[in-house]
Coordinates of C-alpha atoms in Angstrom, one line a residue:
X1 CA -21.4 -108.3 22.6
X2 CA -19.8 -105.4 20.7
X3 CA -17.2 -103.3 22.6
X4 CA -17.3 -99.5 22.8
X5 CA -14.9 -96.8 23.9
X6 CA -14.8 -93.1 24.3
X7 CA -12.6 -90.8 22.3
X8 CA -12.5 -87.0 21.8
X9 CA -12.5 -85.5 18.3
X10 CA -11.7 -81.9 17.3
X11 CA -14.7 -80.3 15.6
X12 CA -12.5 -78.1 13.4
X13 CA -9.9 -80.5 12.0
X14 CA -11.2 -84.0 13.0
X15 CA -8.0 -85.0 15.0
X16 CA -8.5 -87.6 17.6
X17 CA -7.4 -87.7 21.3
X18 CA -7.9 -90.1 24.1
X19 CA -8.6 -87.3 26.5
X20 CA -10.3 -84.0 26.4
X21 CA -8.0 -81.1 25.6
X22 CA -8.6 -77.3 25.9
X23 CA -6.6 -76.5 22.7
X24 CA -6.3 -78.8 19.7
X25 CA -2.6 -79.5 19.1
X26 CA -3.2 -80.0 15.4
X27 CA -5.2 -76.9 14.3
X28 CA -4.9 -74.8 17.5
X29 CA -8.6 -74.3 18.0
X30 CA -9.8 -73.8 21.6
X31 CA -12.6 -75.8 23.2
X32 CA -13.3 -77.7 19.9
X33 CA -13.2 -81.3 21.3
X34 CA -16.4 -83.3 21.8
X35 CA -17.0 -86.7 23.2
X36 CA -17.7 -89.6 20.7
X37 CA -18.7 -93.1 21.6
X38 CA -17.1 -95.7 19.3
X39 CA -18.9 -99.0 18.8
X40 CA -17.0 -101.8 17.0
X41 CA -18.7 -102.7 13.7
X42 CA -18.4 -105.8 11.7
X43 CA -16.0 -105.2 8.8
X44 CA -18.1 -107.6 6.6
X45 CA -21.4 -105.7 7.3
X46 CA -22.7 -105.2 3.7
X47 CA -25.4 -102.9 4.8
X48 CA -22.8 -100.1 5.4
X49 CA -21.3 -98.0 2.7
X50 CA -17.8 -99.3 2.2
X51 CA -16.5 -95.7 2.2
X52 CA -17.4 -95.5 5.9
X53 CA -15.0 -98.3 6.6
X54 CA -11.9 -96.3 5.6
X55 CA -9.7 -94.1 7.6
X56 CA -10.2 -90.4 7.2
X57 CA -7.4 -88.1 6.1
X58 CA -7.0 -87.0 9.7
X59 CA -6.5 -90.6 10.9
X60 CA -9.8 -90.8 12.8
X61 CA -11.2 -94.3 12.9
X62 CA -14.2 -94.5 10.5
X63 CA -16.3 -96.3 13.1
X64 CA -16.5 -93.0 15.0
X65 CA -18.8 -91.7 12.3
X66 CA -16.5 -89.3 10.5
X67 CA -18.1 -86.2 9.1
X68 CA -16.7 -83.1 7.3
X69 CA -17.7 -79.6 6.5
X70 CA -19.7 -79.6 3.3
X71 CA -17.8 -76.7 1.9
X72 CA -14.5 -78.7 2.2
X73 CA -15.9 -81.7 0.4
X74 CA -14.5 -82.1 -3.1
X75 CA -17.2 -82.7 -5.6
X76 CA -16.6 -84.8 -8.7
X77 CA -20.0 -84.7 -10.3
X78 CA -18.6 -83.0 -13.3
X79 CA -17.0 -86.2 -14.5
X80 CA -19.4 -87.6 -17.1
X81 CA -19.0 -90.5 -19.6
X82 CA -20.2 -89.9 -23.1
X83 CA -22.6 -92.7 -24.1
X84 CA -22.2 -91.9 -27.8
X85 CA -26.0 -91.4 -28.1
X86 CA -26.9 -87.8 -28.1
X87 CA -30.6 -88.3 -27.1
X88 CA -29.5 -90.5 -24.1
X89 CA -26.9 -87.9 -23.0
X90 CA -29.7 -85.3 -23.2
X91 CA -32.0 -87.2 -20.9
X92 CA -29.2 -88.1 -18.5
X93 CA -28.1 -84.4 -18.2
X94 CA -25.0 -84.6 -20.3
X95 CA -23.8 -88.2 -19.9
X96 CA -23.3 -90.9 -17.2
X97 CA -21.9 -89.8 -13.9
X98 CA -19.1 -91.9 -12.4
X99 CA -20.5 -94.0 -9.5
X100 CA -24.1 -93.4 -10.4
X101 CA -27.0 -95.8 -10.5
X102 CA -29.4 -95.5 -13.4
X103 CA -32.6 -97.5 -13.6
X104 CA -34.4 -97.9 -16.9
X105 CA -38.0 -99.4 -17.1
X106 CA -40.4 -100.1 -19.9
X107 CA -42.7 -102.7 -21.3
X108 CA -41.2 -106.0 -22.6
X109 CA -39.8 -105.7 -26.2
X110 CA -39.9 -101.9 -26.2
X111 CA -36.1 -101.7 -26.8
X112 CA -34.5 -101.3 -23.3
X113 CA -31.8 -103.9 -23.9
X114 CA -31.2 -102.6 -27.4
X115 CA -30.6 -99.0 -26.1
X116 CA -28.2 -99.9 -23.3
X117 CA -26.3 -102.4 -25.6
X118 CA -25.8 -99.6 -28.1
X119 CA -24.5 -97.3 -25.3
X120 CA -22.3 -100.2 -24.0
X121 CA -20.7 -100.6 -27.4
X122 CA -19.9 -96.9 -27.6
X123 CA -18.5 -96.7 -24.0
X124 CA -16.4 -99.9 -24.7
X125 CA -14.3 -97.7 -27.0
X126 CA -13.1 -95.9 -23.8
X127 CA -12.6 -99.0 -21.6
X128 CA -14.1 -102.3 -20.5
X129 CA -17.9 -102.7 -20.2
X130 CA -19.6 -105.6 -18.4
X131 CA -23.1 -106.7 -19.5
X132 CA -24.7 -109.1 -17.0
X133 CA -27.8 -110.8 -18.1
X134 CA -30.0 -113.0 -15.9
X135 CA -32.6 -113.5 -18.6
X136 CA -30.6 -114.3 -21.7
X137 CA -27.7 -116.5 -22.5
X138 CA -24.4 -115.1 -23.8
X139 CA -25.3 -116.4 -27.3
X140 CA -28.5 -114.4 -27.3
X141 CA -26.7 -111.3 -26.3
X142 CA -24.2 -111.9 -29.1
X143 CA -26.9 -112.3 -31.6
X144 CA -28.4 -108.9 -30.7
X145 CA -25.0 -107.3 -30.6
X146 CA -24.1 -108.6 -34.1
X147 CA -27.2 -106.8 -35.4
X148 CA -26.6 -103.4 -33.8
X149 CA -22.9 -103.2 -33.1
X150 CA -19.6 -103.8 -35.0
X151 CA -18.0 -106.2 -32.7
X152 CA -15.2 -107.0 -35.0
X153 CA -14.0 -103.4 -34.8
X154 CA -15.1 -102.2 -31.3
X155 CA -15.9 -105.4 -29.4
X156 CA -12.6 -106.1 -27.6
X157 CA -13.7 -104.3 -24.4
X158 CA -17.3 -105.4 -24.4
X159 CA -17.8 -108.4 -22.0
X160 CA -20.9 -110.5 -21.3
X161 CA -21.8 -112.6 -18.3
X162 CA -24.8 -114.8 -17.8
X163 CA -25.2 -114.8 -14.0
X164 CA -27.9 -114.2 -11.4
X165 CA -25.8 -114.4 -8.2
X166 CA -25.2 -110.7 -7.3
X167 CA -22.1 -111.5 -5.0
X168 CA -20.4 -113.2 -8.0
X169 CA -21.3 -110.2 -10.2
X170 CA -19.9 -107.7 -7.8
X171 CA -16.7 -109.6 -7.3
X172 CA -16.2 -109.9 -11.1
X173 CA -16.9 -106.1 -11.4
X174 CA -14.3 -105.3 -8.8
X175 CA -11.7 -107.4 -10.7
X176 CA -12.5 -106.0 -14.1
X177 CA -13.1 -102.4 -13.0
X178 CA -15.4 -101.6 -16.0
X179 CA -16.3 -98.2 -17.3
X180 CA -20.0 -99.4 -17.2
X181 CA -21.8 -102.2 -15.5
X182 CA -25.2 -103.3 -16.9
X183 CA -27.6 -105.5 -14.9
X184 CA -30.4 -107.0 -17.0
X185 CA -32.6 -107.3 -15.0
X186 CA -32.6 -106.7 -11.3
X187 CA -35.7 -109.0 -10.8
X188 CA -33.6 -112.0 -11.9
X189 CA -30.7 -111.3 -9.4
X190 CA -30.5 -112.8 -6.0
X191 CA -28.2 -112.5 -2.9
X192 CA -26.9 -115.4 -0.9
X193 CA -27.7 -113.5 2.3
X194 CA -31.5 -113.7 1.6
X195 CA -33.4 -117.0 1.4
X196 CA -36.3 -115.8 -0.7
X197 CA -36.6 -116.3 -4.4
X198 CA -35.2 -113.8 -7.0
X199 CA -37.6 -111.0 -7.7
X200 CA -39.1 -110.9 -4.2
X201 CA -39.3 -107.7 -2.3
X202 CA -36.4 -108.6 0.0
X203 CA -34.2 -109.8 -2.8
X204 CA -34.7 -106.7 -5.0
X205 CA -34.0 -104.5 -2.0
X206 CA -30.9 -106.3 -1.0
X207 CA -29.5 -106.4 -4.6
X208 CA -30.2 -102.7 -5.0
X209 CA -28.3 -102.0 -1.8
X210 CA -25.3 -104.1 -2.9
X211 CA -25.2 -102.4 -6.3
X212 CA -25.4 -99.0 -4.7
X213 CA -22.4 -99.8 -2.4
X214 CA -20.4 -101.0 -5.4
X215 CA -21.2 -97.9 -7.5
X216 CA -20.4 -95.4 -4.8
X217 CA -17.2 -97.0 -3.5
X218 CA -15.7 -98.2 -6.8
X219 CA -16.9 -95.2 -8.9
X220 CA -18.5 -97.6 -11.4
X221 CA -21.6 -96.4 -13.2
X222 CA -24.3 -99.0 -13.0
X223 CA -27.2 -99.4 -15.5
X224 CA -30.1 -101.4 -14.1
X225 CA -33.0 -102.8 -16.2
X226 CA -36.3 -103.3 -14.3
X227 CA -39.6 -104.9 -15.3
X228 CA -42.9 -103.1 -15.2
X229 CA -46.3 -104.3 -14.1
X230 CA -49.4 -104.6 -16.3
X231 CA -50.4 -101.1 -15.1
X232 CA -47.0 -99.7 -16.5
X233 CA -45.5 -99.1 -13.0
X234 CA -42.1 -100.3 -11.8
X235 CA -42.3 -103.9 -10.5
X236 CA -40.9 -104.6 -7.0
X237 CA -40.4 -102.4 -4.0
X238 CA -40.5 -98.6 -4.3
X239 CA -37.3 -98.4 -2.4
X240 CA -35.4 -99.3 -5.6
X241 CA -36.4 -95.9 -7.1
X242 CA -35.2 -94.1 -4.0
X243 CA -31.9 -95.9 -4.0
X244 CA -30.9 -95.0 -7.6
X245 CA -29.8 -91.6 -8.9
X246 CA -31.7 -91.7 -12.2
X247 CA -35.0 -93.4 -13.3
X248 CA -35.6 -93.5 -17.0
X249 CA -38.9 -94.6 -18.7
X250 CA -38.8 -96.0 -22.2
X251 CA -42.1 -96.0 -23.9
X252 CA -43.8 -96.3 -27.3
X253 CA -46.5 -98.0 -29.3
X254 CA -45.8 -101.6 -30.3
X255 CA -47.4 -100.9 -33.7
X256 CA -45.2 -97.9 -34.4
X257 CA -41.5 -97.2 -34.6
X258 CA -41.3 -94.1 -32.3
X259 CA -39.7 -94.6 -28.9
X260 CA -39.6 -91.9 -26.2
X261 CA -37.1 -91.9 -23.3
X262 CA -38.1 -89.8 -20.4
X263 CA -36.3 -89.0 -17.1
X264 CA -38.7 -89.5 -14.1
X265 CA -36.0 -88.9 -11.6
X266 CA -32.5 -87.4 -12.1
X267 CA -30.2 -86.2 -9.3
X268 CA -27.7 -84.8 -11.9
X269 CA -30.1 -83.1 -14.3
X270 CA -33.6 -82.0 -15.1
X271 CA -36.5 -84.5 -15.1
X272 CA -38.3 -82.8 -17.9
X273 CA -36.0 -83.8 -20.8
X274 CA -37.0 -86.5 -23.3
X275 CA -35.1 -88.4 -26.0
X276 CA -36.6 -89.6 -29.2
X277 CA -35.7 -92.7 -31.2
X278 CA -36.8 -94.6 -34.2
X279 CA -36.8 -98.4 -33.9
X280 CA -35.2 -99.9 -37.0
X281 CA -33.8 -103.3 -37.9
X282 CA -30.2 -102.2 -37.1
X283 CA -31.3 -100.8 -33.7
X284 CA -32.4 -97.4 -32.3
X285 CA -31.8 -94.3 -34.5
X286 CA -31.9 -90.9 -32.9
X287 CA -34.6 -88.5 -34.0
X288 CA -33.4 -84.9 -34.0
X289 CA -36.4 -83.2 -35.6
X290 CA -39.1 -84.8 -33.5
X291 CA -41.7 -82.1 -34.3
X292 CA -41.4 -82.9 -38.0
X293 CA -41.8 -86.6 -37.3
X294 CA -44.9 -86.2 -35.2
X295 CA -46.5 -83.8 -37.7
X296 CA -45.6 -85.9 -40.8
X297 CA -48.8 -86.9 -42.6
X298 CA -51.0 -84.2 -41.1
X299 CA -53.9 -83.7 -43.5
X300 CA -54.6 -80.2 -44.9
X301 CA -57.7 -78.6 -43.6
X302 CA -59.1 -81.9 -42.1
X303 CA -62.0 -81.7 -39.6
X304 CA -61.1 -82.6 -36.1
X305 CA -57.3 -82.1 -36.6
X306 CA -55.4 -79.3 -34.8
X307 CA -51.7 -78.7 -34.3
X308 CA -50.4 -77.7 -30.8
X309 CA -47.1 -77.4 -29.0
X310 CA -45.6 -78.4 -25.6
X311 CA -42.3 -77.9 -23.8
X312 CA -40.4 -81.0 -23.0
X313 CA -37.5 -79.8 -21.0
X314 CA -35.4 -77.6 -23.2
X315 CA -37.0 -79.0 -26.3
X316 CA -40.1 -77.4 -27.9
X317 CA -42.3 -80.0 -29.4
X318 CA -45.1 -79.8 -32.0
X319 CA -48.0 -82.3 -32.0
X320 CA -51.1 -83.1 -33.9
X321 CA -54.4 -83.6 -31.9
X322 CA -57.2 -85.5 -33.6
X323 CA -60.8 -85.7 -32.4
X324 CA -63.8 -87.7 -33.5
X325 CA -67.4 -87.3 -32.4
X326 CA -70.4 -89.6 -33.1
X327 CA -73.9 -90.0 -31.9
X328 CA -74.0 -92.2 -28.8
X329 CA -75.9 -95.4 -29.1
X330 CA -76.0 -96.2 -25.4
X331 CA -77.5 -94.2 -22.5
X332 CA -74.2 -92.7 -21.5
X333 CA -71.8 -90.9 -24.0
X334 CA -68.3 -92.3 -24.3
X335 CA -65.2 -90.2 -23.6
X336 CA -62.0 -91.9 -24.7
X337 CA -58.5 -90.7 -25.3
X338 CA -55.1 -92.0 -26.4
X339 CA -52.1 -90.1 -25.2
X340 CA -54.2 -87.5 -23.4
X341 CA -55.4 -87.6 -19.8
X342 CA -59.0 -88.9 -19.8
X343 CA -60.0 -86.9 -16.7
X344 CA -58.8 -83.7 -18.3
X345 CA -60.7 -84.6 -21.5
X346 CA -63.9 -84.8 -19.4
X347 CA -63.2 -81.4 -17.9
X348 CA -62.6 -79.8 -21.3
X349 CA -65.9 -81.3 -22.6
X350 CA -67.7 -79.9 -19.5
X351 CA -66.3 -76.4 -20.2
X352 CA -67.3 -76.6 -23.8
X353 CA -70.9 -77.4 -22.8
X354 CA -71.2 -75.0 -20.0
X355 CA -69.2 -72.0 -21.2
X356 CA -69.3 -72.3 -25.0
X357 CA -72.7 -73.7 -25.4
X358 CA -71.6 -76.7 -27.4
X359 CA -74.1 -79.6 -27.2
X360 CA -72.2 -82.8 -26.4
X361 CA -74.7 -84.4 -24.1
X362 CA -75.5 -87.3 -26.4
X363 CA -72.2 -87.4 -28.3
X364 CA -69.3 -89.9 -28.0
X365 CA -66.0 -88.1 -28.0
X366 CA -62.6 -89.6 -28.9
X367 CA -59.3 -87.8 -28.8
X368 CA -55.9 -89.0 -30.0
X369 CA -52.4 -87.6 -29.8
X370 CA -50.9 -88.7 -33.1
X371 CA -47.6 -90.7 -33.0
X372 CA -48.2 -92.4 -29.6
X373 CA -46.7 -89.4 -27.7
X374 CA -48.1 -88.6 -24.3
X375 CA -47.6 -84.9 -23.5
X376 CA -47.3 -83.9 -19.8
X377 CA -48.2 -80.2 -20.3
X378 CA -51.6 -78.6 -20.2
X379 CA -50.8 -76.3 -23.1
X380 CA -52.6 -78.8 -25.4
X381 CA -56.0 -78.0 -23.9
X382 CA -57.0 -75.4 -26.5
X383 CA -56.1 -77.7 -29.3
X384 CA -58.2 -80.4 -27.9
X385 CA -61.2 -78.1 -27.5
X386 CA -60.8 -76.8 -31.1
X387 CA -60.4 -80.3 -32.5
X388 CA -63.7 -81.4 -30.8
X389 CA -65.5 -78.3 -32.0
X390 CA -64.1 -78.7 -35.5
X391 CA -65.3 -82.3 -35.8
X392 CA -68.7 -81.6 -34.2
X393 CA -69.5 -78.5 -36.3
X394 CA -67.8 -79.8 -39.5
X395 CA -65.5 -76.7 -39.7
X396 CA -61.9 -77.5 -40.5
X397 CA -59.0 -75.6 -38.9
X398 CA -56.3 -74.6 -41.5
X399 CA -53.2 -76.7 -41.4
X400 CA -50.9 -73.7 -40.9
X401 CA -52.7 -72.6 -37.7
X402 CA -51.4 -73.8 -34.3
X403 CA -53.3 -73.5 -31.0
X404 CA -51.6 -73.3 -27.6
X405 CA -53.2 -72.7 -24.2
X406 CA -54.5 -74.1 -20.9
X407 CA -58.2 -74.0 -20.2
X408 CA -59.5 -73.2 -16.8
X409 CA -62.8 -74.3 -15.3
X410 CA -64.3 -70.8 -15.8
X411 CA -63.5 -71.1 -19.5
X412 CA -60.6 -68.6 -19.4
X413 CA -57.4 -69.3 -21.3
X414 CA -54.4 -69.3 -18.9
X415 CA -50.9 -68.3 -20.0
X416 CA -48.3 -70.9 -21.0
X417 CA -44.8 -70.8 -19.8
X418 CA -42.0 -70.4 -22.4
X419 CA -44.6 -69.6 -25.0
X420 CA -42.1 -67.6 -27.1
X421 CA -39.9 -70.8 -27.5
X422 CA -42.9 -72.7 -28.7
X423 CA -43.8 -70.0 -31.2
X424 CA -40.3 -70.0 -32.6
X425 CA -40.5 -73.7 -33.2
X426 CA -43.9 -73.3 -34.9
X427 CA -42.4 -70.6 -37.1
X428 CA -39.5 -72.9 -38.0
X429 CA -42.0 -75.6 -39.0
X430 CA -43.8 -73.3 -41.3
X431 CA -46.9 -72.3 -39.4
X432 CA -48.5 -68.9 -40.3
X433 CA -50.8 -68.2 -37.4
X434 CA -50.8 -69.0 -33.7
X435 CA -53.8 -68.9 -31.3
X436 CA -52.4 -68.2 -27.9
X437 CA -53.6 -66.9 -24.5
X438 CA -54.1 -63.1 -24.6
X439 CA -51.9 -62.8 -21.5
X440 CA -49.0 -64.2 -23.4
X441 CA -49.1 -61.6 -26.1
X442 CA -47.6 -58.9 -23.8
X443 CA -44.8 -61.2 -22.8
X444 CA -43.5 -61.9 -26.3
X445 CA -40.3 -59.9 -26.6
X446 CA -38.6 -61.4 -29.6
X447 CA -39.4 -60.6 -33.2
X448 CA -41.6 -63.3 -34.8
X449 CA -42.9 -63.6 -38.4
X450 CA -45.8 -65.7 -37.3
X451 CA -49.2 -64.0 -36.8
X452 CA -50.3 -64.0 -33.2
X453 CA -54.0 -64.0 -32.2
X454 CA -54.7 -63.5 -28.5
X455 CA -57.6 -65.5 -27.0
X456 CA -59.1 -64.7 -23.6
X457 CA -61.6 -67.6 -23.2
X458 CA -62.9 -70.7 -25.0
X459 CA -66.0 -69.1 -26.3
X460 CA -63.9 -66.5 -28.1
X461 CA -61.6 -69.2 -29.6
X462 CA -64.6 -71.0 -31.2
X463 CA -65.9 -68.0 -33.1

């Protein structure tokens, strides 16, 4: 049975006394002592944060549950490690935070291991980096590294380890004190304290807790690779996402070279930023002009093709929307989309039928966002509606015209946030005219050379 005792702690300075005192002999505060019950804890209890097992600056036993005023806590979140990859730094919020846990997910073969190995090679120039793989041998890691890194020049601090026992990995990391620890992947790791097989819910939860303790107590940034299910969701317990500081999603079309890195969760930055890469033989290459890459190959005055723009974090992005309509051969018309939300597509079609009088009752409608990109913003609604109308009526939209706006159920065009930023990007890419919500016209303050046409509703836009 665990023993307990009573002590008295000053609420102002944290000094400890074996008896209640009216005035604190350390800071001089009156009536600041409060009673605290101390229960002995097992020093080897791995469930606790190791920082809680240390003595505080005031000498109070940590088992008392030491706390501090938040204003007196020294923050060190400004210490970031440059990954050497600008797009990765952008998504992370400026680089890796010391002691942070970063989880990266994506379909098999999408390039997760390639990305983190490139970052590892760059960080290895600053200090040791440990790459732990439970799926590949060290020879396989070496083969990939030879393709994307210059190990002869910068490989002295890049270490590999083929291990699945998380206790061994943690002990090795404590001895090496790396600038970065990479776990590939968490589903292959297991703890000796749990009897279940690697990848089980209990094992993934335990491994995640142990890695969190290591990162927070030793100040080592940890990069964790995780598998996804067939539905594209993170495999394993949801608690892993709650434990880590940052969750990154790496996506792209297998048939194409474009790869998009998106922050789903980020305690040290915004979750709206994206990074763009081109998958090449020598690894992932950063794409700075993503708008140009997505609009490359857009046909001039083609029916069913309309350009649009979205805000992805601080980056304005231009896209091409394509639509195809055909007479339905079955009893129910098909509505299919790639890169665009299918439920929202059905809503836009209903608005076109009800508010604009466009007959689509017996028409199959297909919508595609060119390049495999999946926009999260509703500012693409107007472009989708115009693309469907253009294809259905056989009227091409000029290539130098861009459409931006969200469509409501009443057919009105709702204003778009940061519209001026999108228009500046469209002007930079050579567009001559922009169809935007009428309510955005009055909010444009900067001088633009692009022609602005305010649209109030969908019916007006289709004229």
